[in-house]
Amino acid sequence: MSRPRVLIVGAGFAGYRTARVLSRLVRGRADITLLNPTDHFLYLPLLPQVAVGILEPRRVAVPLRGTLPHVRLVLGEARPDGIDPDARTVRYTGPEGDSGTLVYDRLVLAVGSVNKLLPVPGVAEHAHGFRGLPEALYLRDHVTRQIELGAVSEDPRGRTARRTFVVVGAGYTGTEVAAQGKLFTDALVRGRTLGDGAPPRWLLLDTAPRVLPELDERLSRTADRVLRRRGVDVRTETSVEEATSDGVRLTDGEFVETRTLVWCAGVRPDPLVEGIGQPLERGRLLVDPYLRVPGRPDVFACGDAAAVPDLEKPGHYTPMTAQHAWRQGRIAARNVAASLGIGERRAYRHRELGFTVDLGGVEAVADPLGVHLPGPVAAAVTRGYHLAALPANRVRVAADWLLDAVLPRQAVQLGLVRSGSVPLDTASPESARVVGGPGAAVAPAAVSAEPGA
Ligand SMILES: Cc1cc2nc3c(=O)[nH]c(=O)nc-3n(C[C@H](O)[C@H](O)[C@H](O)COP(=O)(O)OP(=O)(O)OC[C@H]3O[C@@H](n4cnc5c(N)ncnc54)[C@H](O)[C@@H]3O)c2cc1C
């Protein structure tokens, strides 16, 4: 008899963990295939550290082949109209435009989320997102370039604009980008003669009344204090009304001249899950506590793309965090195995273990198990947590941290990623996540382009 085929779509926190745990549970009694656009699992929480040059990009890319030896990897993206639950097939497009069809007996959808585009004039054209390695590498190059160009510019306004960086969204991503970005640019200008001598300026905007609005208020207060002490201009209850190639108009009426607008405000579930015609909850695929899609006993979903009932908070769904996605992956693996007659199924139930936000230097905020830790202790706990959570590359990550602590940060532009490769609309098919080579398209007009350079 042939072995059952399990297809996992998406190798992020949820899909990677499903593949890893499932391969241990079934021990060769099922064929596991993982469909993902890249050959690695991207450890997103450390991405801000790539953008500011602390970590080399490969450190946050966990190799799939090396760490999932019993899983077959297919490079590609499931097509939006490609999932046929009746025929039990998934059609996909490969990295070079080729296509294929995968047949399954059990399907796990773990495609995560994409940037949420808000209808703010100019933002889609002039802002860039922060969701992947190309974005982080682009930002690192772009910021370095702005500092270089600003240093030699004859025009005082242009000089100030190049040294002004605007981050929208004070969730954990935006807060880390602004906090660590400020330290990065301060290090870049240290020891230079800088025209009018004004230090780089970072603005962090959010419509919420406090930074880190989704976390405990004590974490917010500490993060706010660290940001302001560092010189970040924190503007709560403020956002962008319009973006142009010269800068951004804020909702309070002020026009800020800048060449850099980083959009970290809001994500939404990957629209792929809309294509299978099952009930959704705010764009997430509704599942039962066993992570099964109702009425489709052979289809499971987990992570950001799934609306998983929060058994600790009846009537709610688990939030879109790495912590939940990672733990749901384990339960999805158990329940897929149980559906194949291996082991017992289990409902997803998980208490928050707390949050960690790395603000760079020796500052972080963390509340492991509800214990509020500020400052260097939080920084040590945060880094320890990431080292423990990373499935690979731990020694390399620790080595980068050590080098960063004792050596000046390397500030060179690699020029590998063009602004056209880091669109804000990560959900559209045109926004293929490519790293531009010499012939790569350049965005027609982006705040991040260099007018008058
Ligand atoms: C910059 C950044 C920093 C973050 N920091 C934190 C943090 O500090 N703490 C925290 O709790 N959360 C953090 N998050 C959120 C957290 O990363 C997500 O909640 C988590 O990644 C969700 O896991 P997932 O497996 O559902 O999706 P993902 O990890 O996003 O993985 C989805 C995978 O599916 C793939 N995929 C997408 N579409 C398709 C398709 N059509 N076919 C095949 N594969 C597809 C993607 O390429 C990706 O590999 C951060 C997010 C970002 C962007």
PDB file of C-alpha atoms and ligand atoms in Angstrom, residues 8-16 35-38 40-48 74 76-80 90 92 110-115 130-132 172-174 176-177 264 267 270 272 302-306 319-326 328 354-358 385-386 433, ligand 1:
ATOM      1  CA  ILE A   8       2.472  21.485   4.075  1.00  0.00           C
ATOM      2  CA  VAL A   9       2.156  24.865   2.352  1.00  0.00           C
ATOM      3  CA  GLY A  10       4.431  27.512   3.877  1.00  0.00           C
ATOM      4  CA  ALA A  11       7.668  27.036   5.837  1.00  0.00           C
ATOM      5  CA  GLY A  12       7.369  29.800   8.423  1.00  0.00           C
ATOM      6  CA  PHE A  13       7.002  29.314  12.152  1.00  0.00           C
ATOM      7  CA  ALA A  14       3.895  27.144  11.832  1.00  0.00           C
ATOM      8  CA  GLY A  15       4.741  25.155   8.684  1.00  0.00           C
ATOM      9  CA  TYR A  16       8.376  24.542   9.594  1.00  0.00           C
ATOM     10  CA  LEU A  35       5.949  23.812  -0.523  1.00  0.00           C
ATOM     11  CA  ASN A  36       7.662  27.163   0.082  1.00  0.00           C
ATOM     12  CA  PRO A  37       9.024  29.935  -2.146  1.00  0.00           C
ATOM     13  CA  THR A  38      12.466  29.825  -0.509  1.00  0.00           C
ATOM     14  CA  HIS A  40      14.776  28.483   4.262  1.00  0.00           C
ATOM     15  CA  PHE A  41      12.572  29.295   7.230  1.00  0.00           C
ATOM     16  CA  LEU A  42      12.953  32.999   7.959  1.00  0.00           C
ATOM     17  CA  TYR A  43      13.275  33.807  11.655  1.00  0.00           C
ATOM     18  CA  LEU A  44      11.417  37.120  11.404  1.00  0.00           C
ATOM     19  CA  PRO A  45      11.899  38.482  14.960  1.00  0.00           C
ATOM     20  CA  LEU A  46      15.621  39.002  14.271  1.00  0.00           C
ATOM     21  CA  LEU A  47      15.084  40.754  10.942  1.00  0.00           C
ATOM     22  CA  PRO A  48      15.535  44.271  12.414  1.00  0.00           C
ATOM     23  CA  VAL A  74       9.316  21.851  -3.404  1.00  0.00           C
ATOM     24  CA  GLY A  76       7.232  27.439  -5.277  1.00  0.00           C
ATOM     25  CA  GLU A  77       4.110  29.328  -4.284  1.00  0.00           C
ATOM     26  CA  ALA A  78       0.641  27.807  -4.179  1.00  0.00           C
ATOM     27  CA  ARG A  79      -1.479  29.706  -6.676  1.00  0.00           C
ATOM     28  CA  PRO A  80      -4.372  31.777  -5.282  1.00  0.00           C
ATOM     29  CA  VAL A  90      -2.522  22.148  -5.013  1.00  0.00           C
ATOM     30  CA  TYR A  92       1.866  26.044  -7.661  1.00  0.00           C
ATOM     31  CA  ALA A 110       0.542  27.683   6.993  1.00  0.00           C
ATOM     32  CA  VAL A 111       1.052  30.603   4.615  1.00  0.00           C
ATOM     33  CA  GLY A 112       1.260  33.337   7.241  1.00  0.00           C
ATOM     34  CA  SER A 113       0.429  36.958   6.560  1.00  0.00           C
ATOM     35  CA  VAL A 114       1.232  39.849   4.227  1.00  0.00           C
ATOM     36  CA  ASN A 115       1.419  43.632   4.556  1.00  0.00           C
ATOM     37  CA  PHE A 130       9.597  45.228   6.150  1.00  0.00           C
ATOM     38  CA  ARG A 131       8.710  41.567   5.861  1.00  0.00           C
ATOM     39  CA  GLY A 132      11.655  39.720   4.387  1.00  0.00           C
ATOM     40  CA  TYR A 172       7.271  45.180  17.936  1.00  0.00           C
ATOM     41  CA  THR A 173       8.651  45.448  14.390  1.00  0.00           C
ATOM     42  CA  GLY A 174       8.434  49.239  14.014  1.00  0.00           C
ATOM     43  CA  GLU A 176      12.695  47.628  17.049  1.00  0.00           C
ATOM     44  CA  VAL A 177      13.474  49.168  13.647  1.00  0.00           C
ATOM     45  CA  CYS A 264       5.473  48.510   9.671  1.00  0.00           C
ATOM     46  CA  VAL A 267      -0.553  42.811   8.516  1.00  0.00           C
ATOM     47  CA  ASP A 270      -2.239  35.767   3.258  1.00  0.00           C
ATOM     48  CA  LEU A 272      -4.366  32.535  -0.457  1.00  0.00           C
ATOM     49  CA  CYS A 302      -2.265  27.086  11.618  1.00  0.00           C
ATOM     50  CA  GLY A 303      -0.271  30.252  12.265  1.00  0.00           C
ATOM     51  CA  ASP A 304      -1.192  33.759  11.125  1.00  0.00           C
ATOM     52  CA  ALA A 305      -3.378  32.471   8.290  1.00  0.00           C
ATOM     53  CA  ALA A 306      -5.681  30.497  10.625  1.00  0.00           C
ATOM     54  CA  PRO A 319      -3.227  36.545  18.056  1.00  0.00           C
ATOM     55  CA  MET A 320      -0.888  36.543  15.073  1.00  0.00           C
ATOM     56  CA  THR A 321       2.433  35.965  16.820  1.00  0.00           C
ATOM     57  CA  ALA A 322       5.440  33.748  16.295  1.00  0.00           C
ATOM     58  CA  GLN A 323       4.839  32.140  19.670  1.00  0.00           C
ATOM     59  CA  HIS A 324       1.385  30.901  18.710  1.00  0.00           C
ATOM     60  CA  ALA A 325       2.392  29.910  15.178  1.00  0.00           C
ATOM     61  CA  TRP A 326       5.323  27.848  16.481  1.00  0.00           C
ATOM     62  CA  GLN A 328       0.325  25.495  16.709  1.00  0.00           C
ATOM     63  CA  GLY A 354       5.365  36.806  27.696  1.00  0.00           C
ATOM     64  CA  PHE A 355       7.030  39.047  25.155  1.00  0.00           C
ATOM     65  CA  THR A 356      10.497  40.263  24.382  1.00  0.00           C
ATOM     66  CA  VAL A 357      11.373  43.359  22.355  1.00  0.00           C
ATOM     67  CA  ASP A 358      15.042  44.028  21.600  1.00  0.00           C
ATOM     68  CA  TYR A 385      15.267  33.388  24.205  1.00  0.00           C
ATOM     69  CA  HIS A 386      16.114  33.876  20.516  1.00  0.00           C
ATOM     70  CA  ARG A 433       9.948  38.547  -3.687  1.00  0.00           C
TER      71      ARG A 433
HETATM   72  C1  LIG B   1       9.795  41.870  10.811  1.00  0.00           C
HETATM   73  C2  LIG B   1       8.902  41.054  11.718  1.00  0.00           C
HETATM   74  C3  LIG B   1       9.236  40.897  13.048  1.00  0.00           C
HETATM   75  C4  LIG B   1       8.419  40.134  13.890  1.00  0.00           C
HETATM   76  N1  LIG B   1       8.767  40.000  15.200  1.00  0.00           N
HETATM   77  C5  LIG B   1       8.002  39.248  16.010  1.00  0.00           C
HETATM   78  C6  LIG B   1       8.355  39.074  17.372  1.00  0.00           C
HETATM   79  O1  LIG B   1       9.346  39.632  17.849  1.00  0.00           O
HETATM   80  N2  LIG B   1       7.556  38.271  18.147  1.00  0.00           N
HETATM   81  C7  LIG B   1       6.431  37.657  17.633  1.00  0.00           C
HETATM   82  O2  LIG B   1       5.737  36.927  18.352  1.00  0.00           O
HETATM   83  N3  LIG B   1       6.077  37.802  16.357  1.00  0.00           N
HETATM   84  C8  LIG B   1       6.827  38.582  15.525  1.00  0.00           C
HETATM   85  N4  LIG B   1       6.458  38.761  14.228  1.00  0.00           N
HETATM   86  C9  LIG B   1       5.251  38.073  13.740  1.00  0.00           C
HETATM   87  C10 LIG B   1       5.591  36.621  13.482  1.00  0.00           C
HETATM   88  O3  LIG B   1       6.771  36.561  12.719  1.00  0.00           O
HETATM   89  C11 LIG B   1       4.432  35.936  12.771  1.00  0.00           C
HETATM   90  O4  LIG B   1       3.330  35.919  13.654  1.00  0.00           O
HETATM   91  C12 LIG B   1       4.838  34.513  12.412  1.00  0.00           C
HETATM   92  O5  LIG B   1       5.882  34.541  11.461  1.00  0.00           O
HETATM   93  C13 LIG B   1       3.651  33.730  11.855  1.00  0.00           C
HETATM   94  O6  LIG B   1       4.102  32.475  11.486  1.00  0.00           O
HETATM   95  P1  LIG B   1       3.453  31.740  10.235  1.00  0.00           P
HETATM   96  O7  LIG B   1       4.133  30.427  10.127  1.00  0.00           O
HETATM   97  O8  LIG B   1       1.984  31.777  10.316  1.00  0.00           O
HETATM   98  O9  LIG B   1       3.852  32.670   8.991  1.00  0.00           O
HETATM   99  P2  LIG B   1       5.284  33.024   8.404  1.00  0.00           P
HETATM  100  O10 LIG B   1       6.331  32.851   9.420  1.00  0.00           O
HETATM  101  O11 LIG B   1       5.121  34.359   7.767  1.00  0.00           O
HETATM  102  O12 LIG B   1       5.500  31.944   7.281  1.00  0.00           O
HETATM  103  C14 LIG B   1       4.679  31.819   6.162  1.00  0.00           C
HETATM  104  C15 LIG B   1       5.452  31.045   5.120  1.00  0.00           C
HETATM  105  O13 LIG B   1       4.567  30.729   4.057  1.00  0.00           O
HETATM  106  C16 LIG B   1       5.203  31.056   2.836  1.00  0.00           C
HETATM  107  N5  LIG B   1       4.165  31.320   1.859  1.00  0.00           N
HETATM  108  C17 LIG B   1       3.375  32.415   1.736  1.00  0.00           C
HETATM  109  N6  LIG B   1       2.532  32.281   0.713  1.00  0.00           N
HETATM  110  C18 LIG B   1       2.792  31.073   0.171  1.00  0.00           C
HETATM  111  C19 LIG B   1       2.262  30.350  -0.935  1.00  0.00           C
HETATM  112  N7  LIG B   1       1.286  30.878  -1.679  1.00  0.00           N
HETATM  113  N8  LIG B   1       2.760  29.128  -1.213  1.00  0.00           N
HETATM  114  C20 LIG B   1       3.760  28.611  -0.466  1.00  0.00           C
HETATM  115  N9  LIG B   1       4.298  29.239   0.596  1.00  0.00           N
HETATM  116  C21 LIG B   1       3.826  30.452   0.901  1.00  0.00           C
HETATM  117  C22 LIG B   1       6.052  32.261   3.169  1.00  0.00           C
HETATM  118  O14 LIG B   1       7.061  32.455   2.206  1.00  0.00           O
HETATM  119  C23 LIG B   1       6.601  31.846   4.522  1.00  0.00           C
HETATM  120  O15 LIG B   1       7.736  31.034   4.388  1.00  0.00           O
HETATM  121  C24 LIG B   1       7.245  39.527  13.373  1.00  0.00           C
HETATM  122  C25 LIG B   1       6.907  39.697  12.031  1.00  0.00           C
HETATM  123  C26 LIG B   1       7.719  40.452  11.207  1.00  0.00           C
HETATM  124  C27 LIG B   1       7.344  40.613   9.749  1.00  0.00           C
END
